[in-house]
Amino acid sequence: MNFRKITAASAAVLALAVTATACGSDDKDSGSSGGGDKVKVGIKFDQPGLGLKKPDGSYAGFDVDVAKYVAKELGYDEKNIEFKETPSADRENALQRGDVDYIVASYSITDERKAKVDFAGPYLLAHQDLLIRADDNIAKGADLNGKKLCSVTGSTSAQNVKKSIAPKAQLRKYGTYSECLDGLTSGAVDAVTTDDSILAGYASQDQYKGKVKLAGLKLSNENYGIGVKKGDTKMTDKINKALEKMASDGAWEKAVKDNFGPANYKNEPAPKIGNIVK
């Protein structure tokens, strides 16, 4: 009888220990505190120079380098980063659903988006620009009048040019920027427009080196931020500290040169955290 009582008591203690261990393991899940087993990061998979999934399954680009640096500062090994594709139209939803912990995907900070998500950064100040043939010269936006301008379907960049800069430009809409680049090199179009960082990424690809160049026009300001779930100030603060460190220790400048260098991209200096250029 006494033996049975001791066994029952031991079983109860064991059950409590298992329960406590299970509860403790929940604290290691990925979340706003950082340092868990895995971190889920949203990036683009189809933007050379920024976020690109390569045929071997690895990832490359400036946004990828920023995402990795931030993850390291949050306490994650690179092997524990889980990259998830986040197309532009799904970025806010991906954060709200909890599909990702943060997003680094040429994500311009706007008032409309700030109503739905929080932003760390900015970590890059980009500008709308033009990509033109290497032997061409477009010195100002108005020079596009009468020329064939390419951008992707749904892009606001081309509409901005038509509305405010060169109303007589002949707009051509293609499905992808790669199609626009092929049209540019073949002579089917005269210029391609979107953010200069995106254009620099494409221009840095081997098949376009020496054939195209950035016009160097600053047609708009695009402040790239890291998207975080609305209200997660703890995560936002940690990412901001990581970005400040990245700028101060030279890693930011190295990432710019590694990813955009072949396009002779004249980047702005690393922006100050919270400084949004209108």
PDB file of C-alpha atoms in Angstrom:
ATOM      1  CA  MET A   1       0.000   0.000   0.000  1.00  0.00           C
ATOM      2  CA  ASN A   2       2.756   2.438   0.923  1.00  0.00           C
ATOM      3  CA  PHE A   3       4.623   1.457  -2.251  1.00  0.00           C
ATOM      4  CA  ARG A   4       1.593   2.386  -4.337  1.00  0.00           C
ATOM      5  CA  LYS A   5       1.296   5.799  -2.640  1.00  0.00           C
ATOM      6  CA  ILE A   6       4.946   6.599  -3.339  1.00  0.00           C
ATOM      7  CA  THR A   7       4.554   5.553  -6.958  1.00  0.00           C
ATOM      8  CA  ALA A   8       1.488   7.743  -7.401  1.00  0.00           C
ATOM      9  CA  ALA A   9       3.259  10.712  -5.848  1.00  0.00           C
ATOM     10  CA  SER A  10       6.281  10.200  -8.067  1.00  0.00           C
ATOM     11  CA  ALA A  11       4.038  10.021 -11.113  1.00  0.00           C
ATOM     12  CA  ALA A  12       2.412  13.296 -10.133  1.00  0.00           C
ATOM     13  CA  VAL A  13       5.800  15.000  -9.763  1.00  0.00           C
ATOM     14  CA  LEU A  14       6.889  13.612 -13.122  1.00  0.00           C
ATOM     15  CA  ALA A  15       3.722  14.869 -14.787  1.00  0.00           C
ATOM     16  CA  LEU A  16       4.299  18.358 -13.377  1.00  0.00           C
ATOM     17  CA  ALA A  17       7.890  18.325 -14.624  1.00  0.00           C
ATOM     18  CA  VAL A  18       6.803  17.314 -18.127  1.00  0.00           C
ATOM     19  CA  THR A  19       4.146  20.026 -18.143  1.00  0.00           C
ATOM     20  CA  ALA A  20       6.644  22.658 -17.027  1.00  0.00           C
ATOM     21  CA  THR A  21       9.096  21.555 -19.711  1.00  0.00           C
ATOM     22  CA  ALA A  22       6.393  21.764 -22.371  1.00  0.00           C
ATOM     23  CA  CYS A  23       5.423  25.250 -21.249  1.00  0.00           C
ATOM     24  CA  GLY A  24       9.050  26.315 -21.281  1.00  0.00           C
ATOM     25  CA  SER A  25       9.518  25.091 -24.851  1.00  0.00           C
ATOM     26  CA  ASP A  26       6.811  27.469 -26.050  1.00  0.00           C
ATOM     27  CA  ASP A  27       9.074  30.364 -25.121  1.00  0.00           C
ATOM     28  CA  LYS A  28      11.561  29.291 -27.806  1.00  0.00           C
ATOM     29  CA  ASP A  29       9.121  29.634 -30.670  1.00  0.00           C
ATOM     30  CA  SER A  30       9.799  32.363 -33.214  1.00  0.00           C
ATOM     31  CA  GLY A  31       8.216  35.628 -32.165  1.00  0.00           C
ATOM     32  CA  SER A  32       8.709  39.249 -31.245  1.00  0.00           C
ATOM     33  CA  SER A  33      11.312  38.520 -28.581  1.00  0.00           C
ATOM     34  CA  GLY A  34      13.741  36.987 -31.098  1.00  0.00           C
ATOM     35  CA  GLY A  35      16.256  34.265 -30.342  1.00  0.00           C
ATOM     36  CA  GLY A  36      13.865  31.345 -30.905  1.00  0.00           C
ATOM     37  CA  ASP A  37      14.514  28.210 -32.931  1.00  0.00           C
ATOM     38  CA  LYS A  38      13.418  29.691 -36.270  1.00  0.00           C
ATOM     39  CA  VAL A  39      12.719  33.103 -37.703  1.00  0.00           C
ATOM     40  CA  LYS A  40      10.433  33.533 -40.726  1.00  0.00           C
ATOM     41  CA  VAL A  41      11.449  36.364 -43.032  1.00  0.00           C
ATOM     42  CA  GLY A  42       9.487  37.648 -46.025  1.00  0.00           C
ATOM     43  CA  ILE A  43      11.497  38.556 -49.124  1.00  0.00           C
ATOM     44  CA  LYS A  44      11.012  38.738 -52.872  1.00  0.00           C
ATOM     45  CA  PHE A  45      12.103  35.690 -54.848  1.00  0.00           C
ATOM     46  CA  ASP A  46      12.235  37.355 -58.284  1.00  0.00           C
ATOM     47  CA  GLN A  47      14.164  40.636 -57.907  1.00  0.00           C
ATOM     48  CA  PRO A  48      17.841  40.343 -58.926  1.00  0.00           C
ATOM     49  CA  GLY A  49      20.076  42.435 -56.684  1.00  0.00           C
ATOM     50  CA  LEU A  50      17.434  42.654 -53.959  1.00  0.00           C
ATOM     51  CA  GLY A  51      15.725  39.339 -53.305  1.00  0.00           C
ATOM     52  CA  LEU A  52      16.307  36.396 -55.621  1.00  0.00           C
ATOM     53  CA  LYS A  53      15.893  32.660 -55.135  1.00  0.00           C
ATOM     54  CA  LYS A  54      18.633  31.016 -57.202  1.00  0.00           C
ATOM     55  CA  PRO A  55      18.321  27.676 -59.026  1.00  0.00           C
ATOM     56  CA  ASP A  56      20.318  25.925 -56.282  1.00  0.00           C
ATOM     57  CA  GLY A  57      17.771  27.039 -53.681  1.00  0.00           C
ATOM     58  CA  SER A  58      19.961  29.705 -52.072  1.00  0.00           C
ATOM     59  CA  TYR A  59      19.011  33.374 -51.770  1.00  0.00           C
ATOM     60  CA  ALA A  60      20.880  36.500 -52.839  1.00  0.00           C
ATOM     61  CA  GLY A  61      20.434  40.263 -52.903  1.00  0.00           C
ATOM     62  CA  PHE A  62      20.712  43.392 -50.812  1.00  0.00           C
ATOM     63  CA  ASP A  63      17.422  42.731 -49.001  1.00  0.00           C
ATOM     64  CA  VAL A  64      18.617  39.194 -48.261  1.00  0.00           C
ATOM     65  CA  ASP A  65      21.880  40.516 -46.794  1.00  0.00           C
ATOM     66  CA  VAL A  66      19.947  42.982 -44.628  1.00  0.00           C
ATOM     67  CA  ALA A  67      17.534  40.247 -43.519  1.00  0.00           C
ATOM     68  CA  LYS A  68      20.408  37.938 -42.548  1.00  0.00           C
ATOM     69  CA  TYR A  69      22.217  40.663 -40.613  1.00  0.00           C
ATOM     70  CA  VAL A  70      19.071  41.541 -38.686  1.00  0.00           C
ATOM     71  CA  ALA A  71      18.381  37.878 -37.923  1.00  0.00           C
ATOM     72  CA  LYS A  72      21.896  37.479 -36.547  1.00  0.00           C
ATOM     73  CA  GLU A  73      21.422  40.487 -34.272  1.00  0.00           C
ATOM     74  CA  LEU A  74      18.109  39.012 -33.088  1.00  0.00           C
ATOM     75  CA  GLY A  75      19.956  35.872 -32.052  1.00  0.00           C
ATOM     76  CA  TYR A  76      19.343  33.507 -34.972  1.00  0.00           C
ATOM     77  CA  ASP A  77      21.906  31.417 -36.840  1.00  0.00           C
ATOM     78  CA  GLU A  78      21.675  31.765 -40.616  1.00  0.00           C
ATOM     79  CA  LYS A  79      20.638  28.105 -40.899  1.00  0.00           C
ATOM     80  CA  ASN A  80      17.559  28.918 -38.808  1.00  0.00           C
ATOM     81  CA  ILE A  81      16.240  31.601 -41.147  1.00  0.00           C
ATOM     82  CA  GLU A  82      13.189  30.477 -43.096  1.00  0.00           C
ATOM     83  CA  PHE A  83      12.725  32.727 -46.130  1.00  0.00           C
ATOM     84  CA  LYS A  84       9.178  33.040 -47.414  1.00  0.00           C
ATOM     85  CA  GLU A  85       8.132  34.628 -50.691  1.00  0.00           C
ATOM     86  CA  THR A  86       5.987  37.710 -50.069  1.00  0.00           C
ATOM     87  CA  PRO A  87       4.667  39.340 -53.257  1.00  0.00           C
ATOM     88  CA  SER A  88       3.890  43.049 -52.954  1.00  0.00           C
ATOM     89  CA  ALA A  89       0.132  42.526 -52.841  1.00  0.00           C
ATOM     90  CA  ASP A  90       0.362  40.090 -49.905  1.00  0.00           C
ATOM     91  CA  ARG A  91       2.873  41.790 -47.609  1.00  0.00           C
ATOM     92  CA  GLU A  92       0.410  43.319 -45.139  1.00  0.00           C
ATOM     93  CA  ASN A  93      -1.657  40.128 -44.995  1.00  0.00           C
ATOM     94  CA  ALA A  94       1.421  37.961 -44.420  1.00  0.00           C
ATOM     95  CA  LEU A  95       2.306  40.019 -41.334  1.00  0.00           C
ATOM     96  CA  GLN A  96      -1.248  40.090 -40.025  1.00  0.00           C
ATOM     97  CA  ARG A  97      -1.607  36.317 -40.437  1.00  0.00           C
ATOM     98  CA  GLY A  98       1.697  35.672 -38.708  1.00  0.00           C
ATOM     99  CA  ASP A  99       3.171  33.929 -41.764  1.00  0.00           C
ATOM    100  CA  VAL A 100       6.369  35.936 -41.280  1.00  0.00           C
ATOM    101  CA  ASP A 101       8.083  37.724 -38.395  1.00  0.00           C
ATOM    102  CA  TYR A 102       9.344  40.592 -40.531  1.00  0.00           C
ATOM    103  CA  ILE A 103       9.537  41.554 -44.206  1.00  0.00           C
ATOM    104  CA  VAL A 104      12.536  42.905 -46.143  1.00  0.00           C
ATOM    105  CA  ALA A 105      11.233  43.249 -49.700  1.00  0.00           C
ATOM    106  CA  SER A 106      11.730  46.700 -51.314  1.00  0.00           C
ATOM    107  CA  TYR A 107       8.877  47.746 -49.011  1.00  0.00           C
ATOM    108  CA  SER A 108       8.426  51.523 -49.314  1.00  0.00           C
ATOM    109  CA  ILE A 109       7.151  53.231 -46.170  1.00  0.00           C
ATOM    110  CA  THR A 110       3.864  55.058 -46.856  1.00  0.00           C
ATOM    111  CA  ASP A 111       1.143  56.485 -44.634  1.00  0.00           C
ATOM    112  CA  GLU A 112      -1.370  54.038 -46.091  1.00  0.00           C
ATOM    113  CA  ARG A 113       0.804  51.051 -45.209  1.00  0.00           C
ATOM    114  CA  LYS A 114       1.661  52.423 -41.756  1.00  0.00           C
ATOM    115  CA  ALA A 115      -2.027  52.201 -40.905  1.00  0.00           C
ATOM    116  CA  LYS A 116      -1.771  48.401 -41.295  1.00  0.00           C
ATOM    117  CA  VAL A 117       1.790  47.487 -40.270  1.00  0.00           C
ATOM    118  CA  ASP A 118       4.737  48.968 -38.382  1.00  0.00           C
ATOM    119  CA  PHE A 119       8.083  49.736 -40.007  1.00  0.00           C
ATOM    120  CA  ALA A 120      11.654  49.605 -38.785  1.00  0.00           C
ATOM    121  CA  GLY A 121      14.134  51.756 -40.671  1.00  0.00           C
ATOM    122  CA  PRO A 122      14.319  53.051 -43.291  1.00  0.00           C
ATOM    123  CA  TYR A 123      17.361  51.031 -44.385  1.00  0.00           C
ATOM    124  CA  LEU A 124      17.610  52.348 -47.972  1.00  0.00           C
ATOM    125  CA  LEU A 125      16.577  55.537 -49.755  1.00  0.00           C
ATOM    126  CA  ALA A 126      15.820  54.641 -53.358  1.00  0.00           C
ATOM    127  CA  HIS A 127      14.456  56.804 -56.172  1.00  0.00           C
ATOM    128  CA  GLN A 128      12.318  56.178 -59.194  1.00  0.00           C
ATOM    129  CA  ASP A 129      14.671  56.209 -62.157  1.00  0.00           C
ATOM    130  CA  LEU A 130      15.073  55.074 -65.747  1.00  0.00           C
ATOM    131  CA  LEU A 131      17.131  52.299 -67.269  1.00  0.00           C
ATOM    132  CA  ILE A 132      18.269  53.184 -70.786  1.00  0.00           C
ATOM    133  CA  ARG A 133      20.612  51.744 -73.399  1.00  0.00           C
ATOM    134  CA  ALA A 134      24.306  52.313 -72.717  1.00  0.00           C
ATOM    135  CA  ASP A 135      24.712  54.474 -75.849  1.00  0.00           C
ATOM    136  CA  ASP A 136      21.593  56.562 -75.178  1.00  0.00           C
ATOM    137  CA  ASN A 137      21.224  59.771 -73.202  1.00  0.00           C
ATOM    138  CA  ILE A 138      18.119  60.941 -71.348  1.00  0.00           C
ATOM    139  CA  ALA A 139      19.080  63.884 -69.179  1.00  0.00           C
ATOM    140  CA  LYS A 140      15.675  64.694 -67.720  1.00  0.00           C
ATOM    141  CA  GLY A 141      12.240  63.176 -67.387  1.00  0.00           C
ATOM    142  CA  ALA A 142      10.739  65.392 -70.081  1.00  0.00           C
ATOM    143  CA  ASP A 143      13.072  63.774 -72.624  1.00  0.00           C
ATOM    144  CA  LEU A 144      10.742  60.754 -72.451  1.00  0.00           C
ATOM    145  CA  ASN A 145       8.050  62.615 -74.400  1.00  0.00           C
ATOM    146  CA  GLY A 146       7.544  60.716 -77.647  1.00  0.00           C
ATOM    147  CA  LYS A 147       9.656  57.766 -76.473  1.00  0.00           C
ATOM    148  CA  LYS A 148       8.479  54.253 -75.620  1.00  0.00           C
ATOM    149  CA  LEU A 149       8.515  53.712 -71.854  1.00  0.00           C
ATOM    150  CA  CYS A 150       8.204  50.248 -70.318  1.00  0.00           C
ATOM    151  CA  SER A 151       7.056  49.138 -66.892  1.00  0.00           C
ATOM    152  CA  VAL A 152       5.184  46.139 -65.524  1.00  0.00           C
ATOM    153  CA  THR A 153       1.417  45.852 -65.440  1.00  0.00           C
ATOM    154  CA  GLY A 154       0.034  47.428 -62.279  1.00  0.00           C
ATOM    155  CA  SER A 155       3.095  49.578 -61.617  1.00  0.00           C
ATOM    156  CA  THR A 156       2.544  53.106 -60.323  1.00  0.00           C
ATOM    157  CA  SER A 157       5.960  54.224 -61.617  1.00  0.00           C
ATOM    158  CA  ALA A 158       4.937  54.504 -65.250  1.00  0.00           C
ATOM    159  CA  GLN A 159       1.688  56.239 -64.315  1.00  0.00           C
ATOM    160  CA  ASN A 160       3.714  58.769 -62.324  1.00  0.00           C
ATOM    161  CA  VAL A 161       5.768  59.558 -65.424  1.00  0.00           C
ATOM    162  CA  LYS A 162       2.693  59.869 -67.651  1.00  0.00           C
ATOM    163  CA  LYS A 163       0.849  62.057 -65.160  1.00  0.00           C
ATOM    164  CA  SER A 164       3.536  64.419 -63.926  1.00  0.00           C
ATOM    165  CA  ILE A 165       6.755  64.144 -65.945  1.00  0.00           C
ATOM    166  CA  ALA A 166       6.293  63.190 -69.606  1.00  0.00           C
ATOM    167  CA  PRO A 167       2.604  63.045 -70.608  1.00  0.00           C
ATOM    168  CA  LYS A 168       3.483  62.265 -74.229  1.00  0.00           C
ATOM    169  CA  ALA A 169       5.552  59.178 -73.386  1.00  0.00           C
ATOM    170  CA  GLN A 170       4.283  56.033 -75.110  1.00  0.00           C
ATOM    171  CA  LEU A 171       3.611  53.567 -72.312  1.00  0.00           C
ATOM    172  CA  ARG A 172       4.285  49.857 -72.849  1.00  0.00           C
ATOM    173  CA  LYS A 173       3.212  47.409 -70.128  1.00  0.00           C
ATOM    174  CA  TYR A 174       4.885  44.002 -69.896  1.00  0.00           C
ATOM    175  CA  GLY A 175       4.380  41.172 -67.453  1.00  0.00           C
ATOM    176  CA  THR A 176       7.852  41.294 -65.898  1.00  0.00           C
ATOM    177  CA  TYR A 177      10.835  43.608 -65.726  1.00  0.00           C
ATOM    178  CA  SER A 178      12.908  40.966 -67.496  1.00  0.00           C
ATOM    179  CA  GLU A 179      10.602  41.394 -70.506  1.00  0.00           C
ATOM    180  CA  CYS A 180      11.094  45.150 -70.290  1.00  0.00           C
ATOM    181  CA  LEU A 181      14.880  44.676 -70.227  1.00  0.00           C
ATOM    182  CA  ASP A 182      14.755  42.432 -73.272  1.00  0.00           C
ATOM    183  CA  GLY A 183      12.610  45.053 -75.024  1.00  0.00           C
ATOM    184  CA  LEU A 184      15.146  47.718 -74.106  1.00  0.00           C
ATOM    185  CA  THR A 185      18.148  45.837 -75.468  1.00  0.00           C
ATOM    186  CA  SER A 186      16.286  44.879 -78.656  1.00  0.00           C
ATOM    187  CA  GLY A 187      15.119  48.446 -79.306  1.00  0.00           C
ATOM    188  CA  ALA A 188      11.417  47.721 -78.815  1.00  0.00           C
ATOM    189  CA  VAL A 189      11.311  50.269 -75.980  1.00  0.00           C
ATOM    190  CA  ASP A 190      13.523  53.247 -75.110  1.00  0.00           C
ATOM    191  CA  ALA A 191      13.475  53.160 -71.323  1.00  0.00           C
ATOM    192  CA  VAL A 192      12.346  51.114 -68.332  1.00  0.00           C
ATOM    193  CA  THR A 193      11.134  52.748 -65.135  1.00  0.00           C
ATOM    194  CA  THR A 194      10.831  51.672 -61.497  1.00  0.00           C
ATOM    195  CA  ASP A 195      12.961  52.137 -58.349  1.00  0.00           C
ATOM    196  CA  ASP A 196      16.659  52.646 -59.115  1.00  0.00           C
ATOM    197  CA  SER A 197      17.588  49.842 -56.702  1.00  0.00           C
ATOM    198  CA  ILE A 198      15.450  47.369 -58.668  1.00  0.00           C
ATOM    199  CA  LEU A 199      16.805  48.610 -61.999  1.00  0.00           C
ATOM    200  CA  ALA A 200      20.388  48.364 -60.698  1.00  0.00           C
ATOM    201  CA  GLY A 201      19.786  44.755 -59.730  1.00  0.00           C
ATOM    202  CA  TYR A 202      18.690  43.862 -63.238  1.00  0.00           C
ATOM    203  CA  ALA A 203      21.465  45.891 -64.860  1.00  0.00           C
ATOM    204  CA  SER A 204      24.028  43.978 -62.760  1.00  0.00           C
ATOM    205  CA  GLN A 205      23.065  40.665 -64.383  1.00  0.00           C
ATOM    206  CA  ASP A 206      25.680  39.271 -66.754  1.00  0.00           C
ATOM    207  CA  GLN A 207      23.445  39.356 -69.847  1.00  0.00           C
ATOM    208  CA  TYR A 208      22.871  43.111 -69.485  1.00  0.00           C
ATOM    209  CA  LYS A 209      26.338  44.326 -68.436  1.00  0.00           C
ATOM    210  CA  GLY A 210      27.600  47.025 -70.791  1.00  0.00           C
ATOM    211  CA  LYS A 211      24.287  47.156 -72.642  1.00  0.00           C
ATOM    212  CA  VAL A 212      22.190  49.295 -70.286  1.00  0.00           C
ATOM    213  CA  LYS A 213      22.742  52.018 -67.696  1.00  0.00           C
ATOM    214  CA  LEU A 214      20.859  54.011 -65.102  1.00  0.00           C
ATOM    215  CA  ALA A 215      19.865  57.507 -66.222  1.00  0.00           C
ATOM    216  CA  GLY A 216      20.509  58.820 -62.705  1.00  0.00           C
ATOM    217  CA  LEU A 217      17.245  60.765 -62.403  1.00  0.00           C
ATOM    218  CA  LYS A 218      15.564  61.098 -59.023  1.00  0.00           C
ATOM    219  CA  LEU A 219      11.914  61.089 -60.018  1.00  0.00           C
ATOM    220  CA  SER A 220      10.630  60.152 -56.540  1.00  0.00           C
ATOM    221  CA  ASN A 221      11.828  59.156 -53.065  1.00  0.00           C
ATOM    222  CA  GLU A 222      11.251  55.583 -51.899  1.00  0.00           C
ATOM    223  CA  ASN A 223      12.107  54.904 -48.246  1.00  0.00           C
ATOM    224  CA  TYR A 224      12.533  51.130 -47.839  1.00  0.00           C
ATOM    225  CA  GLY A 225      11.514  49.860 -44.420  1.00  0.00           C
ATOM    226  CA  ILE A 226      11.318  46.485 -42.705  1.00  0.00           C
ATOM    227  CA  GLY A 227       7.691  45.540 -42.166  1.00  0.00           C
ATOM    228  CA  VAL A 228       6.668  44.274 -38.719  1.00  0.00           C
ATOM    229  CA  LYS A 229       3.273  43.228 -37.378  1.00  0.00           C
ATOM    230  CA  LYS A 230       1.273  46.232 -36.170  1.00  0.00           C
ATOM    231  CA  GLY A 231       1.903  46.960 -32.496  1.00  0.00           C
ATOM    232  CA  ASP A 232       5.054  44.825 -32.146  1.00  0.00           C
ATOM    233  CA  THR A 233       7.215  47.650 -30.811  1.00  0.00           C
ATOM    234  CA  LYS A 234       9.663  45.237 -29.186  1.00  0.00           C
ATOM    235  CA  MET A 235      10.565  43.663 -32.525  1.00  0.00           C
ATOM    236  CA  THR A 236      10.652  47.056 -34.252  1.00  0.00           C
ATOM    237  CA  ASP A 237      13.076  48.477 -31.677  1.00  0.00           C
ATOM    238  CA  LYS A 238      15.396  45.467 -31.960  1.00  0.00           C
ATOM    239  CA  ILE A 239      15.467  45.665 -35.744  1.00  0.00           C
ATOM    240  CA  ASN A 240      16.217  49.397 -35.625  1.00  0.00           C
ATOM    241  CA  LYS A 241      19.209  48.736 -33.372  1.00  0.00           C
ATOM    242  CA  ALA A 242      20.422  46.056 -35.782  1.00  0.00           C
ATOM    243  CA  LEU A 243      20.128  48.445 -38.750  1.00  0.00           C
ATOM    244  CA  GLU A 244      22.077  51.123 -36.886  1.00  0.00           C
ATOM    245  CA  LYS A 245      24.850  48.632 -36.192  1.00  0.00           C
ATOM    246  CA  MET A 246      24.874  47.447 -39.809  1.00  0.00           C
ATOM    247  CA  ALA A 247      25.401  51.022 -41.007  1.00  0.00           C
ATOM    248  CA  SER A 248      28.129  51.776 -38.461  1.00  0.00           C
ATOM    249  CA  ASP A 249      30.256  48.636 -38.889  1.00  0.00           C
ATOM    250  CA  GLY A 250      30.528  48.815 -42.695  1.00  0.00           C
ATOM    251  CA  ALA A 251      28.296  45.822 -43.457  1.00  0.00           C
ATOM    252  CA  TRP A 252      25.623  48.028 -45.057  1.00  0.00           C
ATOM    253  CA  GLU A 253      28.023  49.663 -47.517  1.00  0.00           C
ATOM    254  CA  LYS A 254      29.540  46.282 -48.390  1.00  0.00           C
ATOM    255  CA  ALA A 255      26.083  44.860 -49.138  1.00  0.00           C
ATOM    256  CA  VAL A 256      25.358  47.784 -51.477  1.00  0.00           C
ATOM    257  CA  LYS A 257      28.598  47.278 -53.404  1.00  0.00           C
ATOM    258  CA  ASP A 258      28.239  43.493 -53.552  1.00  0.00           C
ATOM    259  CA  ASN A 259      24.738  43.629 -55.012  1.00  0.00           C
ATOM    260  CA  PHE A 260      24.583  46.842 -57.064  1.00  0.00           C
ATOM    261  CA  GLY A 261      28.229  47.564 -57.901  1.00  0.00           C
ATOM    262  CA  PRO A 262      28.252  46.304 -61.504  1.00  0.00           C
ATOM    263  CA  ALA A 263      25.455  48.762 -62.393  1.00  0.00           C
ATOM    264  CA  ASN A 264      27.449  51.769 -61.111  1.00  0.00           C
ATOM    265  CA  TYR A 265      24.584  52.475 -58.716  1.00  0.00           C
ATOM    266  CA  LYS A 266      25.055  55.845 -57.039  1.00  0.00           C
ATOM    267  CA  ASN A 267      23.368  55.060 -53.748  1.00  0.00           C
ATOM    268  CA  GLU A 268      22.381  57.485 -51.044  1.00  0.00           C
ATOM    269  CA  PRO A 269      24.169  57.084 -47.683  1.00  0.00           C
ATOM    270  CA  ALA A 270      22.577  54.745 -45.157  1.00  0.00           C
ATOM    271  CA  PRO A 271      19.523  56.650 -43.877  1.00  0.00           C
ATOM    272  CA  LYS A 272      19.025  57.571 -40.250  1.00  0.00           C
ATOM    273  CA  ILE A 273      16.422  55.502 -38.469  1.00  0.00           C
ATOM    274  CA  GLY A 274      13.046  57.237 -38.557  1.00  0.00           C
ATOM    275  CA  ASN A 275      14.134  59.807 -41.158  1.00  0.00           C
ATOM    276  CA  ILE A 276      11.566  59.610 -43.958  1.00  0.00           C
ATOM    277  CA  VAL A 277      12.481  61.685 -47.010  1.00  0.00           C
ATOM    278  CA  LYS A 278       9.358  63.003 -48.740  1.00  0.00           C
TER     279      LYS A 278
END
